[in-house]
Coordinates of C-alpha atoms in Angstrom, one line a residue:
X1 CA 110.4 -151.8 73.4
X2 CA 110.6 -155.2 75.2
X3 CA 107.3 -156.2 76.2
X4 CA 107.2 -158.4 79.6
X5 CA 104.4 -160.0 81.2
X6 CA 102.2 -158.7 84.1
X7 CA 104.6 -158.8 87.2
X8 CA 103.3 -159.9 90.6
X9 CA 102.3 -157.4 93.1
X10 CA 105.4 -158.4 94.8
X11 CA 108.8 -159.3 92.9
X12 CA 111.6 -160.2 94.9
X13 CA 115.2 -160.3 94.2
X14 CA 118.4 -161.4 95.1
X15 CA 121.0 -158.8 93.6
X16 CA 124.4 -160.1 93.6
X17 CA 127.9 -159.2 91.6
X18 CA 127.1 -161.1 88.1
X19 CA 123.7 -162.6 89.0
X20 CA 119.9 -161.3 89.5
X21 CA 118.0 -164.2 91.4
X22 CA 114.3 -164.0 91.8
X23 CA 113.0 -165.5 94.7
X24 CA 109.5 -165.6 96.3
X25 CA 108.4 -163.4 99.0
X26 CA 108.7 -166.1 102.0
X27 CA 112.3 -167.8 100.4
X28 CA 115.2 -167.6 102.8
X29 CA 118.4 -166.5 101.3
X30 CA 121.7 -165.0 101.9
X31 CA 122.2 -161.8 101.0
X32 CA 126.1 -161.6 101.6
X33 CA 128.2 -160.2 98.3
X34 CA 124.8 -158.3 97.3
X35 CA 121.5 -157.0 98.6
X36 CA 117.7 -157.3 98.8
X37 CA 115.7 -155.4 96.0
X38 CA 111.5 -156.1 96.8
X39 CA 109.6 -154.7 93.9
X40 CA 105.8 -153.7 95.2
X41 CA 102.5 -152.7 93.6
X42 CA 101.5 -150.1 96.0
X43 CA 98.2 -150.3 95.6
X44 CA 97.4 -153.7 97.2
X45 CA 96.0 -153.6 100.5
X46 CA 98.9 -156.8 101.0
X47 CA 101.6 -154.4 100.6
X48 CA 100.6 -151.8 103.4
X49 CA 100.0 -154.7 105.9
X50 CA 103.7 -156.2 104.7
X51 CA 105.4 -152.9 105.0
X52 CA 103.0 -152.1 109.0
X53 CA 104.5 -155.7 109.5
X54 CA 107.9 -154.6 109.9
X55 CA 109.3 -153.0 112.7
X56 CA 112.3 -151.0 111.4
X57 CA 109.9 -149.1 109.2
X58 CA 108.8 -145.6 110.5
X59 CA 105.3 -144.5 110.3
X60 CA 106.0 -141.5 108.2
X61 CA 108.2 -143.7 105.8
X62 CA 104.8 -146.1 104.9
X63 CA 102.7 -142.8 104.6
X64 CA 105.6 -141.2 102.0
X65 CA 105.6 -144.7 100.1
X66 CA 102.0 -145.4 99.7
X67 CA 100.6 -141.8 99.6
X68 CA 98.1 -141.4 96.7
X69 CA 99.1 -138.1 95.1
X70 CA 103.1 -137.8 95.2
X71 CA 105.8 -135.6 93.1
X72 CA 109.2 -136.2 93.2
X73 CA 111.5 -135.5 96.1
X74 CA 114.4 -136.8 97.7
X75 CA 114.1 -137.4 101.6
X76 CA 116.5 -138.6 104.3
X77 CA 114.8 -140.8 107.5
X78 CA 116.6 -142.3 110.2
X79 CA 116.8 -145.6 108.6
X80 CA 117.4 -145.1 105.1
X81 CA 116.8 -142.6 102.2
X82 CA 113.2 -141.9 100.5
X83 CA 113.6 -141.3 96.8
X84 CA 110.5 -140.3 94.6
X85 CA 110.3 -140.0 90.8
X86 CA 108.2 -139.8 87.9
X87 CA 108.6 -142.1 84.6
X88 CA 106.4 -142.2 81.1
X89 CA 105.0 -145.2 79.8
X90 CA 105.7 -144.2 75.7
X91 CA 102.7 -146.4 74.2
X92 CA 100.0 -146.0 72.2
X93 CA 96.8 -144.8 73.8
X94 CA 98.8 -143.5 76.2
X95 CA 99.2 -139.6 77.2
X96 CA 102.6 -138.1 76.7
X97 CA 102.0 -136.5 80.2
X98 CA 100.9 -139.1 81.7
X99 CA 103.9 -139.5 84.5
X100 CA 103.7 -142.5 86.8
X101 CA 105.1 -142.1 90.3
X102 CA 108.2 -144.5 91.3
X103 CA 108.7 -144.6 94.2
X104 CA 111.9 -146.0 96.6
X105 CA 113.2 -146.8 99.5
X106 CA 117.2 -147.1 100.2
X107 CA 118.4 -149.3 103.1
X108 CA 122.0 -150.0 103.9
X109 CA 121.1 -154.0 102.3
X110 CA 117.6 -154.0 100.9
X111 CA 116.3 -151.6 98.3
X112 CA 112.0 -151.1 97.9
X113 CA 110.4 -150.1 95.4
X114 CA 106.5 -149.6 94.6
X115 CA 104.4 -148.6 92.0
X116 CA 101.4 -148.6 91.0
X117 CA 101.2 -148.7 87.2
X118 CA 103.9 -150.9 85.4
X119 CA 106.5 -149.0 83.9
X120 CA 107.9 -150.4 80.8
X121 CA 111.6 -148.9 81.9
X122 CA 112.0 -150.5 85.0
X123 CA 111.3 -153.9 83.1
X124 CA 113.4 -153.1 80.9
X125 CA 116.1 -152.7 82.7
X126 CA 115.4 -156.0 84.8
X127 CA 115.6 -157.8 81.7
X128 CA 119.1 -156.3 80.9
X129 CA 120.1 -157.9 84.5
X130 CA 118.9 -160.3 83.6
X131 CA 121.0 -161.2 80.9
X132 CA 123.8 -160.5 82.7
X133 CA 124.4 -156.4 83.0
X134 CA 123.9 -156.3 87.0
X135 CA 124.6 -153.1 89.1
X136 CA 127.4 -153.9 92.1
X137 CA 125.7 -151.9 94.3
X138 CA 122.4 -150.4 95.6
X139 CA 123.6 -147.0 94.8
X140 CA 124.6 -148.3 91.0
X141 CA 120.7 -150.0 90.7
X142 CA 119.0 -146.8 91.9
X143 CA 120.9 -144.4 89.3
X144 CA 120.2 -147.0 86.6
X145 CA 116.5 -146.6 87.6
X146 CA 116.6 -142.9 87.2
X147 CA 118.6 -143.4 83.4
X148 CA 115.6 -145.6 82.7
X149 CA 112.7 -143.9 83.8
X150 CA 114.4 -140.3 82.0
X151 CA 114.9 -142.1 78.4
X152 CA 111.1 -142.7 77.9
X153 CA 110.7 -139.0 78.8
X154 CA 113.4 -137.4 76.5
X155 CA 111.1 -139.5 74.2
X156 CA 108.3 -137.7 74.9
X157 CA 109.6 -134.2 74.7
X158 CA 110.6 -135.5 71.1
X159 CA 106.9 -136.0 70.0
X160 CA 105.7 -132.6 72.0
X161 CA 109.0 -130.6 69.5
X162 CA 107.4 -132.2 66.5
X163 CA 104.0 -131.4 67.7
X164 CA 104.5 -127.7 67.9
X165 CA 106.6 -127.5 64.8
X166 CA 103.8 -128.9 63.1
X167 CA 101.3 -126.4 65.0
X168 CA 104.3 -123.6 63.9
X169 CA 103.4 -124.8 60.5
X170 CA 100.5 -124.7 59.8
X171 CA 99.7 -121.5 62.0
X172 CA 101.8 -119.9 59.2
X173 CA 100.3 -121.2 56.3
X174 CA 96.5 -120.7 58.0
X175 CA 95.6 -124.0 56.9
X176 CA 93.8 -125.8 59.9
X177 CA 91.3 -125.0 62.1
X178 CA 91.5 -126.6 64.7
X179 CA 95.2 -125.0 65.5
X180 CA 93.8 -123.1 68.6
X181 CA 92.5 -126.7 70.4
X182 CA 95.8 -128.6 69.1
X183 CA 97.8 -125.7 70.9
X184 CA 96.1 -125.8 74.1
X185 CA 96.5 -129.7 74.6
X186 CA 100.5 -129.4 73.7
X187 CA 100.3 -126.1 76.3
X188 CA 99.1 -128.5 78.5
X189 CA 101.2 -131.2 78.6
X190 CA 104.1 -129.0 78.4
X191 CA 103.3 -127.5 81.5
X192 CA 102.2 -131.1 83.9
X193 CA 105.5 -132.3 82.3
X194 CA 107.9 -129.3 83.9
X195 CA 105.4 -129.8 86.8
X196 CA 106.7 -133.1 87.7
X197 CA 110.2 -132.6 86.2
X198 CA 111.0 -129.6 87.8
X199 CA 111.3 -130.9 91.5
X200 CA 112.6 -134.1 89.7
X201 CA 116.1 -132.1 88.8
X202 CA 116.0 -130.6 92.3
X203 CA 115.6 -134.4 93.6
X204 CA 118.0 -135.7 91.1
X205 CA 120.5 -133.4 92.5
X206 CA 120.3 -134.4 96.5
X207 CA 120.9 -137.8 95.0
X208 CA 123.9 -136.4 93.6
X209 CA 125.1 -134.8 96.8
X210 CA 124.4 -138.2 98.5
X211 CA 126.6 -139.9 96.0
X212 CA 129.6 -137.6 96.7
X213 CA 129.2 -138.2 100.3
X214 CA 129.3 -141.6 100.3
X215 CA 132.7 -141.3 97.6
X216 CA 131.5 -143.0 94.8
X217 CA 132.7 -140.9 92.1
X218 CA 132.4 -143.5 89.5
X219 CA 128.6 -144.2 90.4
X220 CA 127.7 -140.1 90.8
X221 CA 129.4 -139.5 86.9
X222 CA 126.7 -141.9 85.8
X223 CA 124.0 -140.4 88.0
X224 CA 125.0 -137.3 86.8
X225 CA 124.2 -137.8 83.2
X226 CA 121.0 -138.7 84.1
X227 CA 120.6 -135.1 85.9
X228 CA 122.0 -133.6 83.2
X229 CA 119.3 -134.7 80.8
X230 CA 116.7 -133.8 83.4
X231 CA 118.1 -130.3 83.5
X232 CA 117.8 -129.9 79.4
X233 CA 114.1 -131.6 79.6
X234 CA 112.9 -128.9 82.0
X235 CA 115.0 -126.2 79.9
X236 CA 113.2 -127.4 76.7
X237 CA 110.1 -126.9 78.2
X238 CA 110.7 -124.0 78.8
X239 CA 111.5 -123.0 75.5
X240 CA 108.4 -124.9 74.2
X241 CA 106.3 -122.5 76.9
X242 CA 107.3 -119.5 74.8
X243 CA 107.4 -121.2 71.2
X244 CA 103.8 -122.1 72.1
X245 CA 103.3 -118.6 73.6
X246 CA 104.7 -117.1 70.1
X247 CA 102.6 -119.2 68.2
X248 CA 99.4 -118.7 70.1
X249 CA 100.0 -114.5 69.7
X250 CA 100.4 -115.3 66.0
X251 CA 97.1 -117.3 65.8
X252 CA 95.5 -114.4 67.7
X253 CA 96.9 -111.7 65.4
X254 CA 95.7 -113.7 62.6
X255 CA 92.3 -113.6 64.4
X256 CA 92.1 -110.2 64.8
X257 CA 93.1 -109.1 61.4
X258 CA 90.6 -111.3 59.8
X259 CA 87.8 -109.8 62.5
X260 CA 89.1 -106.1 61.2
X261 CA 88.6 -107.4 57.8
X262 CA 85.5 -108.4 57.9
X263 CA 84.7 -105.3 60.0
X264 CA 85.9 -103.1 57.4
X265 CA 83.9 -105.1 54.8
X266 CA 80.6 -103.8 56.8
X267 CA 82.0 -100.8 57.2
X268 CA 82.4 -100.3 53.7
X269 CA 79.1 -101.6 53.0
X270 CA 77.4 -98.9 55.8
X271 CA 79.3 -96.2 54.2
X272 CA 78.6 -97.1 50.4
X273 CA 74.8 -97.7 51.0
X274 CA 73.9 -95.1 53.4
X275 CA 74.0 -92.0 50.2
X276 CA 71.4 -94.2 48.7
X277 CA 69.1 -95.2 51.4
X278 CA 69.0 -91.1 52.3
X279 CA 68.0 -90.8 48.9
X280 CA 65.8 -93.3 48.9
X281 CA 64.6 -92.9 52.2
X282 CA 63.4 -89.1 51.7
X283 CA 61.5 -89.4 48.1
X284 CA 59.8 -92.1 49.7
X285 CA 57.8 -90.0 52.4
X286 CA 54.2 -90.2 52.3
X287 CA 54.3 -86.4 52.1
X288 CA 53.1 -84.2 49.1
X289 CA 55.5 -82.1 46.9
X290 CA 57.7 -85.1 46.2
X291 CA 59.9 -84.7 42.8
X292 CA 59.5 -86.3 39.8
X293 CA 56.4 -87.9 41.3
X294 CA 54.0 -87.6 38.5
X295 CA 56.4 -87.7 35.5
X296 CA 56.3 -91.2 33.5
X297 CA 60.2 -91.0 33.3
X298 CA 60.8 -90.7 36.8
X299 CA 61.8 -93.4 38.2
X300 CA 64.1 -94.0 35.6
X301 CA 65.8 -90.8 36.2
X302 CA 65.7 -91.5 39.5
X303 CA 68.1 -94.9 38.9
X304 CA 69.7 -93.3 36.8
X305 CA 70.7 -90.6 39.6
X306 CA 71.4 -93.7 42.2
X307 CA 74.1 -95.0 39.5
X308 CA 76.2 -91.7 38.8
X309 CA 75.7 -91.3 42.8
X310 CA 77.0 -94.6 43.3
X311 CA 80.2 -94.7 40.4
X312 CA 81.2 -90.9 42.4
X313 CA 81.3 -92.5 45.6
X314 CA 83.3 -95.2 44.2
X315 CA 85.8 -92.8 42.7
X316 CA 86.1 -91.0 46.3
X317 CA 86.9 -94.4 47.7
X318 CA 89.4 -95.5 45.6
X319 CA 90.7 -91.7 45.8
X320 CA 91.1 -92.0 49.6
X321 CA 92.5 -95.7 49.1
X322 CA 89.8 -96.7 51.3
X323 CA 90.2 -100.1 49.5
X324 CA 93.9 -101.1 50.0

């Protein structure tokens, strides 16, 4: 993974044919043969005041850009197209459902973008403009943004697979106990992953229509692929769902066999000692007439009694396969 520095809260870029210019926010420059791209951290207060600054942008575009809690959808305004999505940043210490919101903005020559977290894709991908792989139109750069942001998560969905094949595992061999806890977490991030990658396919989709519509079949084949692998990530969650599902019914059964076990183990215990304690129980009333009670040998015969009483019972067990 390339690792780039901290970007500005505000990148700026001149996107041409062959080239990717970065200018700075106040820089005059011609545009002609390519397009604006402004790269934003949404959550500087600089930003809103940039984007309230502007007088072609609609009220209910700046809240839809900068609104705290977002999942993904695809929007038409009057001046341009609103395209939200979700991307993973695959590092260490990081959550593999940790989804960061991406948020865009289509004009007919200036594309927006904001964020609030940096997304290792999206730099990725400016350093492969950078060295020369540039998009030829707005249409190209957003679809090359989805690609991006969807390889991290395919990534993702790798490490959840081996997760619960190693869960799988061990669940069969009964060797961990701490299955149960390691089950719910990848439960968990199975499920905020589809949350967030569900309406992305449905967004992913409108983009595609909106490709078709403006005939750029080349672009849309490209965007499509990217769909395509958004539709398989939600399918595989889905299957991962009920392979957890099937795995957590097996840890249960497992559960509940060892609970009749030990159950059975009492039970077994109750049954054997309960002759014995009657026995017991009744010469040992402070009552007179007891048996045996003044003989030297009684208590002897008494064990004695207790051990033939026991070995019987023992016989009728095994008899009645009460052991198996």
């Amino acid at each position: 993974m390339a690792q780039t520095s901290v970007p500005d809260p505000v990148r700026r870029f001149a996107v041409r044919a062959n080239a990717l210019e970065e200018l700075n926010l106040r820089d005059a420059a011609d545009f002609s043969g390519g397009f604006e791209w402004l790269h934003f951290d949404w959550s500087r207060p600089e930003v809103r005041e940039f984007l309230e600054s502007d007088p072609q942008f609609d009220p209910h575009v700046i809240k839809a850009l900068l609104a705290p809690e977002t999942r993904p959808r695809f929007n038409v305004f009057g001046g341009g197209i609103f395209l939200n999505l979700r991307g993973i940043n695959p590092k260490p210490g990081m959550q593999q459902d940790e989804m960061i919101s991406f948020r865009i903005w289509i004009e007919k020559n200036r594309l927006i973008t904001l964020r609030r977290v940096r997304i290792e894709a999206i730099n990725d991908m400016i350093l492969e403009m950078q060295a020369g792989h540039v998009p030829g139109s707005i249409e190209e750069l957003v679809s090359r943004m989805a690609s991006f942001l969807t390889r991290d998560i395919g990534q993702s969905l790798i490490n959840l697979n081996e997760e619960l094949d190693q869960i799988e595992e061990l669940a069969l061999e009964g060797t961990d106990d701490n299955l149960r806890s390691r089950l719910a977490e990848a439960r968990r991030q199975s499920i905020v992953l589809r949350r967030y990658l569900a309406p992305q396919r449905d967004a992913l989709q409108r983009w595609l229509e909106t490709l078709q519509e403006r005939n750029l079949p080349i672009v849309r084949e490209f965007a499509r692929e990217t769909h395509d692998a958004v539709l398989r990530y939600v399918e595989d969650l889905d299957a991962f769902r009920d392979k957890a599902g099937i795995i957590q019914d097996e840890l249960l059964t497992r559960l509940s066999d060892k609970l009749n076990r030990n159950m059975f183990v009492l039970a077994m215990l109750s049954v054997f000692f309960l002759p014995l304690s009657f026995v017991t129980g009744l010469l040992g009333v402070n009552v007179a007439g007891i048996p045996l009670a003044d003989a030297p040998w009684g208590f002897g015969a008494l064990c004695l009694a207790l051990v033939v009483m026991a070995a019987l019972q023992l016989i009728t067990f095994k008899y009645l396969k009460w052991f198996k």
